[in-house]
Structure formats: structure tokens, C-alpha cells
């Protein structure tokens, strides 16, 4: 059986209506090089969404490849339950060094969803272990409308995207919902519920899965201040924004904020291997200390927690940030994008272009859901040699940070041509 038929026969893809999937030829990627993906027929495509928002320095980067191979010659996997290992130890030290001051402890897991799940369970248990009975009443969470924090049940409870989350409501705990970017709304919620709130959870600056929803400047700072005033912990989900996507290593740095929990995944290994980290403060950590029989340990862990190969890839990723001055390169691309996105924003099918750093959403307007305009644009882009993936009718552009200026121009041009082709085709069909 050829790979395409075997895919159709046996695979079930994430976030995919399989009835539509089996009606199209799948693009089967066999190899990659830098910012190009290469399919089984040898055709090349620019990786316009960093292989789902995680690739940083490009594919098959010699430094990352060598780091994973070197670790493979030592050990591929051991465990963090009862044992430790050098790449896990060294990576924790490096992450603490890089993260906003005050985040001293690193708890590993393997996806963005688990990084957030861990933060919310830690925050909950932290309050349950307080001597003060009033503190133990802090059992609720505040999350933003249109939030996305992953697909496990706890993370889905915090999620606010109806399309993904509303069906599961009966299964979930109830979060208090704040309006994104509106500090006054959060203040209102905390004023009436402040002493029940364990933590406020936010994606900083940009709500990615909401379609690149951008918060106004100063919002994150206000969220931190409101949490402090009402005694709530702050969980910042930097799974998408972390590792340079917004122009700084972490989005929190733009507003000088130290959260109580920092959730990292996606770009942590440069897009090589599944690894996540939940960073927290000494204050939270100390809330779990006690005699064995007090049972204050954090009873949570995954088999592949802190996998050594993944930690080695993460350490190399952080080194390459310095060697290649990645953040300076992103600043150059940021300026370039201002210029090259103008002709895209000018298209009549485009309602708005939203962007922070290398996180960009191009919103198409005026098309009924059933037309799947975002998807049509994706197919047109693919024909022209670029892989992008939409969120509904928002076309997402989020290339690897290492993309060159000319490739970035080519990617944006391709997407512009794809939008023109897809919307023309629909206009013609409507006229016929
Ligand atoms: C992708 C994402 C997650 C979930 O990460 P997974 O590794 O897919 O589980 C969580 N939060 C944000 C902000 C994300 O973008």
C-alpha cells in the first residue's frame, strides 16, 4: 500500500474532520532541511508554521542533531522518578538563569497541556496545604475568554474556545472568565471572588489559538498587580510565546513580569522532541515541604518526564540562541514583516492582520464557515510551495525564527497569492 492510502486506512489526525481528510491527497513529509519540508516525491515547501509553532532554528540543525546523537551514545531514556541525569540538571540550571528572576524550580513534563495541568494542580495543592483555613478556600481559577491551554481535561477546563471546548463542559471544572485584554474586567472578578481564587491563568501578550488575539500594552503588568492585590497566584502559559516568538526570550520580559508559574513547551527543544517545563518560585516549592507522613509531596509525574534526549536538544537550542544571535535576527525580521505584510492587509478578503514578533494571524472576512476559506488558502499555498495551517478563517504565519529574509518574503508573497487565488475561485463559483 502506498503511504497515502495507508494513512487513509489507519490514521486518525488531530483536530481533523476525517471525512474531509480522506477526500484529499495527504501531504506526506519525509525529510526537511533548514526551513524547508520535503515530501515523499522530493517537492519542497517552506515551513510557514514552524511545524505547529515549535521549530526555532530550522530542521536538521547541525548543532541540535549532534547534541541528540551524542546523548544517544550515552542513554536515550532513564527516569526522573527516584533518579536524576546530567542534561536534566544542566537544563534546569539554564532555564532558571534565563527565566524572569524569582523562578527557581523546574518541574518537567512532555507537552504544553501537561505543563499547564501541572501548574494548576500545584497552585491548587499549594493553597490546600496552608495552615490558614481562609487560604484553603482558594479553589477556583480565572481564565480568559478565547483562551487555549491544551487538550487534557484540566487544561480544557481553563480553555475558552467554544468550538474546541464547549462540548466537554459537563466533564470540566468551572473557571471564572475574564475578558481578554481588559484589566477592569479582571479587577471586577477579583473584587467579588478574590478570596476564592487559587490562580489567574493567561497567555501573555498574544492568545495564539484564539487566532493571534493581541492584548493591549500594559495588560500583563496589570494582571500581575491585580493578582498581588488579591493574593492570587499568576500562571503564565508561554507554551506558544516562549523562546523568542514575540521578539524577547519570554513574552513576560516585555512587561517586566515574574509570574508564580511559567509554562514552557513547544520551542523548548527547538521543535525536535516533546519536552515541557513548569517553572515556579521558592515560595510555592516550600509550600510542599514537610515530613514524609504529612503527604505534602506533589503526586504527579509522567513516564517520559525530563527525557534525556529531549533535554540535550533543549540545551543545544539555548546555545544556538547565543551563537546565532537569534533574537537580533528576529528584530530584523520584525521590521521586514511590517513592510511585506502591507500588500496582504490591503487585500479585500483580509479583514485584519494581527502580529507580535513572528506570531502573525491574517483574518479573512465575509466567508461562510462551510466554505472553509482558511483551508482553501492552505491548499493554494501548498500548490505554490508553502505549508501553512489556518485557525478557522485566520491564516497563521509563524515561521521558524531562523528563516532568512528572502525566504520570509517568499512565504508572505506565496500566502498573498494563495489568498487571491482561493477568494477569486470562490467569487467565480458564486457568480456562475
Ligand atoms: C500549543 C499550546 C498548548 C498545548 O501544548 P501541547 O504541547 O500541544 O499540549 C498550551 N498552551 C498554549 C498557549 C499553546 O499554544
Coordinates of C-alpha atoms and ligand atoms in Angstrom, one line a residue:
X1 CA 0.0 0.0 0.0
X2 CA 1.3 3.5 -0.8
X3 CA 1.8 5.8 2.1
X4 CA -1.2 8.0 1.2
X5 CA -3.6 5.0 1.1
X6 CA -2.2 3.6 4.3
X7 CA -2.7 6.9 6.0
X8 CA -6.3 7.0 4.9
X9 CA -6.8 3.4 6.0
X10 CA -5.3 3.6 9.5
X11 CA -4.5 7.1 10.9
X12 CA -6.8 9.5 12.8
X13 CA -5.4 13.0 12.7
X14 CA -5.7 15.6 15.5
X15 CA -8.2 18.5 15.1
X16 CA -9.3 17.0 11.8
X17 CA -12.7 16.0 10.3
X18 CA -11.5 12.7 8.8
X19 CA -14.3 12.7 6.3
X20 CA -12.7 15.7 4.6
X21 CA -9.2 14.4 5.2
X22 CA -9.8 11.1 3.3
X23 CA -11.3 13.1 0.4
X24 CA -7.9 14.8 -0.2
X25 CA -4.4 13.6 -1.0
X26 CA -2.3 13.9 2.2
X27 CA 1.0 15.7 2.0
X28 CA 3.5 13.2 3.4
X29 CA 6.7 14.8 4.6
X30 CA 9.7 12.6 4.5
X31 CA 12.6 14.9 5.2
X32 CA 13.4 18.5 6.0
X33 CA 16.3 20.9 5.6
X34 CA 16.5 24.3 7.3
X35 CA 13.1 25.9 6.9
X36 CA 12.1 23.6 4.1
X37 CA 9.9 20.5 4.4
X38 CA 10.4 17.8 1.7
X39 CA 7.7 15.4 0.7
X40 CA 7.9 11.7 -0.5
X41 CA 8.1 13.0 -4.1
X42 CA 11.0 15.3 -3.3
X43 CA 8.9 18.5 -3.5
X44 CA 9.9 21.4 -1.2
X45 CA 7.7 23.6 1.0
X46 CA 8.6 26.4 3.3
X47 CA 7.6 25.5 6.8
X48 CA 5.3 28.5 7.4
X49 CA 4.1 27.4 10.8
X50 CA 7.2 26.0 12.4
X51 CA 5.8 22.5 12.3
X52 CA 3.0 23.6 14.6
X53 CA 4.7 26.6 16.3
X54 CA 7.7 24.7 17.7
X55 CA 10.6 24.7 15.3
X56 CA 13.1 27.5 16.2
X57 CA 16.5 27.2 14.5
X58 CA 15.3 25.2 11.5
X59 CA 15.2 21.5 10.8
X60 CA 18.3 19.2 10.9
X61 CA 20.3 22.0 12.5
X62 CA 23.9 20.5 12.8
X63 CA 24.3 21.6 16.5
X64 CA 21.0 20.1 17.5
X65 CA 21.5 16.9 15.5
X66 CA 24.9 16.4 17.1
X67 CA 23.6 17.1 20.6
X68 CA 20.9 14.4 20.2
X69 CA 23.3 11.9 18.7
X70 CA 25.8 12.5 21.5
X71 CA 23.2 11.9 24.1
X72 CA 22.0 8.8 22.2
X73 CA 25.5 7.4 22.7
X74 CA 25.0 7.8 26.5
X75 CA 21.4 6.9 27.2
X76 CA 18.1 7.6 25.4
X77 CA 15.8 7.5 28.4
X78 CA 16.1 6.8 32.1
X79 CA 13.7 8.3 34.8
X80 CA 13.3 11.3 36.9
X81 CA 11.3 9.4 39.5
X82 CA 14.0 8.5 42.1
X83 CA 16.9 9.2 39.7
X84 CA 18.4 12.2 38.0
X85 CA 20.6 12.8 35.0
X86 CA 23.1 15.4 33.7
X87 CA 21.2 17.0 30.8
X88 CA 18.1 17.4 33.0
X89 CA 20.1 19.0 35.8
X90 CA 22.0 21.3 33.4
X91 CA 18.9 22.4 31.6
X92 CA 17.1 23.2 34.8
X93 CA 20.0 25.5 35.8
X94 CA 20.0 27.2 32.4
X95 CA 16.2 27.7 32.4
X96 CA 16.4 29.3 35.9
X97 CA 19.2 31.6 34.6
X98 CA 17.1 32.7 31.6
X99 CA 13.7 33.0 33.1
X100 CA 12.4 36.1 34.9
X101 CA 14.0 36.5 38.3
X102 CA 12.5 34.6 41.2
X103 CA 11.6 31.4 39.2
X104 CA 13.9 28.9 40.8
X105 CA 12.4 25.5 40.4
X106 CA 11.8 23.4 37.3
X107 CA 9.3 20.6 37.0
X108 CA 9.5 18.7 33.7
X109 CA 6.8 17.0 31.7
X110 CA 6.2 16.4 28.0
X111 CA 3.7 18.7 26.4
X112 CA 2.2 22.2 26.8
X113 CA -1.0 20.7 28.1
X114 CA 0.8 18.9 30.9
X115 CA 2.9 22.0 31.7
X116 CA -0.3 23.9 32.3
X117 CA -2.0 20.9 34.1
X118 CA 0.9 20.8 36.4
X119 CA 0.8 24.5 37.2
X120 CA -2.9 24.3 38.0
X121 CA -2.5 21.3 40.2
X122 CA 0.5 22.8 42.0
X123 CA -1.4 26.0 42.6
X124 CA -4.4 24.1 43.9
X125 CA -2.3 21.9 46.3
X126 CA -0.2 24.9 47.4
X127 CA -3.3 26.5 48.9
X128 CA -4.7 23.3 50.3
X129 CA -1.5 22.9 52.3
X130 CA -1.8 26.2 54.0
X131 CA -2.4 26.2 57.8
X132 CA -4.8 29.2 57.4
X133 CA -8.4 27.9 56.8
X134 CA -9.2 31.0 54.7
X135 CA -6.3 30.2 52.3
X136 CA -7.7 26.7 51.8
X137 CA -10.8 28.3 50.3
X138 CA -8.8 29.3 47.3
X139 CA -10.0 26.6 44.9
X140 CA -11.1 28.5 41.8
X141 CA -9.2 29.6 38.7
X142 CA -9.7 32.7 36.5
X143 CA -9.0 32.2 32.8
X144 CA -9.6 34.4 29.8
X145 CA -12.3 34.1 27.1
X146 CA -10.9 32.5 23.9
X147 CA -8.0 31.0 26.0
X148 CA -6.2 27.9 24.9
X149 CA -4.1 25.9 27.3
X150 CA -4.0 22.4 25.8
X151 CA -6.2 19.4 25.5
X152 CA -6.1 17.4 28.7
X153 CA -9.1 17.8 30.9
X154 CA -7.7 20.3 33.4
X155 CA -6.2 22.5 30.6
X156 CA -9.5 22.2 28.7
X157 CA -11.3 23.5 31.8
X158 CA -9.2 26.6 31.5
X159 CA -9.9 26.8 27.8
X160 CA -12.4 29.3 26.4
X161 CA -12.7 28.5 22.7
X162 CA -16.3 27.2 22.3
X163 CA -15.6 25.3 19.1
X164 CA -13.0 23.1 20.9
X165 CA -14.2 23.2 24.5
X166 CA -17.9 23.7 25.0
X167 CA -18.9 20.1 24.3
X168 CA -16.9 18.9 27.2
X169 CA -18.3 21.3 29.8
X170 CA -20.2 18.7 31.8
X171 CA -16.8 16.9 32.3
X172 CA -14.9 20.0 33.4
X173 CA -14.4 22.3 36.4
X174 CA -15.9 25.7 36.1
X175 CA -13.4 28.6 35.6
X176 CA -14.2 32.2 36.2
X177 CA -14.0 34.0 32.8
X178 CA -12.3 37.3 32.2
X179 CA -12.4 39.4 29.1
X180 CA -9.0 39.3 27.2
X181 CA -7.0 42.5 27.5
X182 CA -9.5 44.1 29.9
X183 CA -7.9 44.8 33.3
X184 CA -11.1 46.4 34.6
X185 CA -13.0 43.2 34.0
X186 CA -10.4 41.1 35.8
X187 CA -10.5 43.6 38.7
X188 CA -14.3 43.2 38.9
X189 CA -14.0 39.4 39.1
X190 CA -11.2 39.5 41.7
X191 CA -13.1 42.1 43.8
X192 CA -16.1 39.8 44.1
X193 CA -14.3 36.4 44.1
X194 CA -10.7 37.3 45.1
X195 CA -10.5 35.2 48.2
X196 CA -11.7 32.0 46.4
X197 CA -9.2 32.3 43.6
X198 CA -6.2 30.0 43.6
X199 CA -4.7 31.4 40.4
X200 CA -5.2 33.6 37.3
X201 CA -4.1 31.9 34.1
X202 CA -3.1 33.9 31.0
X203 CA -1.3 33.5 27.7
X204 CA 0.9 36.6 27.8
X205 CA 0.6 39.3 25.1
X206 CA -0.8 37.0 22.4
X207 CA -3.6 34.4 22.6
X208 CA -2.3 32.2 19.8
X209 CA -5.1 29.6 19.2
X210 CA -7.7 32.3 19.5
X211 CA -6.4 33.5 16.2
X212 CA -3.5 35.7 17.4
X213 CA -5.5 37.9 19.6
X214 CA -3.2 40.7 20.8
X215 CA -3.5 42.2 24.3
X216 CA -3.0 46.0 24.7
X217 CA 0.4 47.1 26.2
X218 CA 0.4 47.1 30.0
X219 CA -2.3 44.4 30.3
X220 CA 0.1 41.7 31.6
X221 CA 1.6 44.1 34.1
X222 CA -1.9 45.0 35.4
X223 CA -2.8 41.3 35.7
X224 CA 0.3 40.8 37.9
X225 CA -0.6 43.8 40.0
X226 CA -4.2 42.6 40.4
X227 CA -3.1 39.1 41.4
X228 CA -0.8 40.6 44.0
X229 CA -3.5 42.9 45.4
X230 CA -6.0 39.9 45.7
X231 CA -3.5 37.3 46.9
X232 CA -3.9 35.1 43.8
X233 CA -1.1 33.2 42.1
X234 CA -0.3 34.0 38.4
X235 CA 0.2 31.2 35.9
X236 CA 1.7 32.4 32.6
X237 CA 1.4 30.0 29.7
X238 CA 4.3 30.7 27.4
X239 CA 4.0 27.5 25.5
X240 CA 3.5 29.4 22.3
X241 CA 5.1 32.8 23.1
X242 CA 8.3 31.4 24.7
X243 CA 11.7 31.1 23.1
X244 CA 11.8 34.2 21.0
X245 CA 8.5 34.3 19.1
X246 CA 7.5 37.7 20.4
X247 CA 11.0 39.2 20.0
X248 CA 12.2 38.5 23.6
X249 CA 13.2 35.2 25.0
X250 CA 9.9 35.2 27.0
X251 CA 6.9 37.4 26.4
X252 CA 6.8 38.3 30.2
X253 CA 10.0 40.3 29.7
X254 CA 8.2 42.9 27.6
X255 CA 6.3 44.0 30.7
X256 CA 8.9 43.0 33.4
X257 CA 6.6 40.5 34.9
X258 CA 7.6 37.5 37.0
X259 CA 4.7 35.0 37.3
X260 CA 4.4 32.4 40.0
X261 CA 4.3 29.7 37.3
X262 CA 5.9 29.8 33.9
X263 CA 4.7 27.1 31.5
X264 CA 7.1 26.2 28.6
X265 CA 7.0 23.6 25.9
X266 CA 6.8 23.9 22.0
X267 CA 10.0 25.8 21.2
X268 CA 11.9 24.4 24.3
X269 CA 13.7 21.7 22.2
X270 CA 13.8 23.8 19.1
X271 CA 10.9 21.7 17.8
X272 CA 12.9 18.4 18.0
X273 CA 11.4 16.4 20.8
X274 CA 8.5 16.5 23.2
X275 CA 9.5 18.3 26.4
X276 CA 7.8 20.8 28.7
X277 CA 8.8 22.6 31.9
X278 CA 6.7 24.3 34.6
X279 CA 8.9 26.8 36.5
X280 CA 7.9 28.2 39.9
X281 CA 9.1 30.2 42.8
X282 CA 10.8 29.1 46.1
X283 CA 7.6 30.2 47.9
X284 CA 5.5 27.7 46.1
X285 CA 8.2 25.0 46.3
X286 CA 8.4 25.4 50.1
X287 CA 4.7 25.0 50.4
X288 CA 5.2 21.3 49.5
X289 CA 8.0 20.6 52.1
X290 CA 7.2 18.5 55.1
X291 CA 7.8 15.2 56.8
X292 CA 7.1 12.1 54.6
X293 CA 4.0 11.2 56.6
X294 CA 2.5 14.6 56.1
X295 CA 1.9 13.6 52.5
X296 CA 2.7 17.1 51.1
X297 CA 4.7 15.8 48.1
X298 CA 3.5 16.7 44.6
X299 CA 2.0 13.4 43.5
X300 CA 2.3 13.9 39.8
X301 CA 4.8 12.7 37.1
X302 CA 4.9 11.2 33.7
X303 CA 7.0 8.2 32.4
X304 CA 9.0 10.4 30.0
X305 CA 9.3 13.4 32.3
X306 CA 12.6 15.1 31.6
X307 CA 13.6 12.7 28.8
X308 CA 17.4 13.0 28.4
X309 CA 17.4 13.2 24.6
X310 CA 14.9 16.0 24.8
X311 CA 16.9 17.8 27.5
X312 CA 20.0 17.5 25.3
X313 CA 18.1 19.1 22.3
X314 CA 16.8 21.9 24.6
X315 CA 20.4 22.7 25.9
X316 CA 21.6 22.9 22.3
X317 CA 18.6 25.0 21.3
X318 CA 19.5 27.6 24.0
X319 CA 23.2 27.6 22.9
X320 CA 22.2 28.3 19.3
X321 CA 20.2 31.3 20.5
X322 CA 23.5 32.8 21.6
X323 CA 25.8 31.5 18.8
X324 CA 23.4 32.7 16.1
X325 CA 22.2 35.8 17.9
X326 CA 18.7 34.6 17.1
X327 CA 16.9 37.4 18.9
X328 CA 18.7 40.1 16.9
X329 CA 17.7 38.2 13.7
X330 CA 14.1 38.2 14.9
X331 CA 14.2 42.0 15.4
X332 CA 15.3 42.4 11.7
X333 CA 12.5 40.1 10.5
X334 CA 10.1 42.0 12.7
X335 CA 10.9 45.2 10.8
X336 CA 10.7 43.4 7.5
X337 CA 7.3 42.0 8.3
X338 CA 5.9 45.5 8.8
X339 CA 6.7 46.2 5.2
X340 CA 5.9 43.0 3.4
X341 CA 2.6 42.4 5.2
X342 CA 1.2 45.7 3.8
X343 CA 0.1 44.2 0.5
X344 CA -1.6 41.3 2.3
X345 CA -3.5 43.7 4.6
X346 CA -4.7 45.6 1.6
X347 CA -6.5 42.6 0.0
X348 CA -10.3 43.0 0.1
X349 CA -10.7 39.4 1.6
X350 CA -8.5 40.4 4.5
X351 CA -10.2 42.0 7.5
X352 CA -7.2 42.4 9.8
X353 CA -3.6 41.4 10.1
X354 CA -2.6 40.8 13.8
X355 CA 1.0 40.3 14.7
X356 CA 3.5 40.4 17.6
X357 CA 7.1 39.4 16.6
X358 CA 6.9 36.3 14.5
X359 CA 3.4 35.4 15.5
X360 CA 1.0 36.5 12.8
X361 CA -2.6 36.0 12.0
X362 CA -4.3 37.1 8.8
X363 CA -8.0 37.2 9.3
X364 CA -10.2 36.6 6.2
X365 CA -13.6 38.1 6.4
X366 CA -17.0 37.6 4.9
X367 CA -16.9 33.8 4.1
X368 CA -19.5 31.3 5.5
X369 CA -18.0 28.6 7.8
X370 CA -18.8 25.8 5.3
X371 CA -16.6 27.4 2.6
X372 CA -13.6 26.6 4.7
X373 CA -11.8 29.6 3.3
X374 CA -8.8 29.2 5.6
X375 CA -8.4 25.6 4.4
X376 CA -8.7 26.6 0.8
X377 CA -5.9 29.2 1.2
X378 CA -3.8 26.4 2.8
X379 CA -4.3 24.2 -0.3
X380 CA -3.5 27.1 -2.7
X381 CA -0.3 27.9 -0.6
X382 CA 0.7 24.3 -0.7
X383 CA 0.5 24.2 -4.6
X384 CA 2.8 27.2 -4.5
X385 CA 5.3 25.6 -2.2
X386 CA 4.4 26.7 1.4
X387 CA 2.9 24.9 4.3
X388 CA 0.6 26.9 6.5
X389 CA -2.3 25.9 8.7
X390 CA -5.3 28.1 9.5
X391 CA -7.3 28.5 12.6
X392 CA -10.8 28.7 11.1
X393 CA -10.6 31.7 8.7
X394 CA -7.4 33.1 10.3
X395 CA -4.3 32.1 8.2
X396 CA -1.4 31.7 10.7
X397 CA 2.1 32.7 9.8
X398 CA 4.7 31.6 12.3
X399 CA 7.9 30.6 10.6
X400 CA 11.0 29.3 12.4
X401 CA 13.0 32.1 13.9
X402 CA 15.9 31.2 11.7
X403 CA 14.1 31.9 8.5
X404 CA 16.1 34.1 6.1
X405 CA 14.8 37.5 4.9
X406 CA 14.3 36.2 1.3
X407 CA 12.5 33.1 2.4
X408 CA 10.2 35.2 4.6
X409 CA 9.4 37.4 1.6
X410 CA 8.7 34.3 -0.5
X411 CA 6.5 32.9 2.2
X412 CA 4.4 36.1 2.6
X413 CA 4.2 36.5 -1.2
X414 CA 3.0 32.9 -1.5
X415 CA 0.3 33.4 1.1
X416 CA -0.8 36.6 -0.6
X417 CA -1.1 34.8 -3.9
X418 CA -2.9 31.9 -2.2
X419 CA -5.5 34.2 -0.7
X420 CA -6.1 35.9 -4.0
X421 CA -6.4 32.5 -5.8
X422 CA -8.7 31.0 -3.2
X423 CA -11.0 34.0 -2.9
X424 CA -11.2 34.6 -6.7
X425 CA -12.1 31.0 -7.2
X426 CA -15.0 31.3 -4.7
X427 CA -16.1 34.6 -6.3
X428 CA -16.2 32.9 -9.7
X429 CA -18.1 29.9 -8.4
X430 CA -20.6 32.2 -6.7
X431 CA -21.1 34.2 -9.9
X432 CA -21.6 31.1 -12.0
Ligands
LIG1 C1 0.0 24.6 21.9 C2 -0.3 25.2 23.2 C3 -0.6 24.4 24.4 C4 -0.6 22.9 24.3 O1 0.6 22.4 24.1 P1 0.7 20.9 23.6 O2 2.1 20.6 23.5 O3 0.1 20.8 22.2 O4 -0.1 20.0 24.6 C5 -0.8 25.1 25.5 N1 -0.9 26.5 25.6 C6 -0.6 27.2 24.5 C7 -0.6 28.7 24.7 C8 -0.4 26.6 23.3 O5 -0.2 27.4 22.2

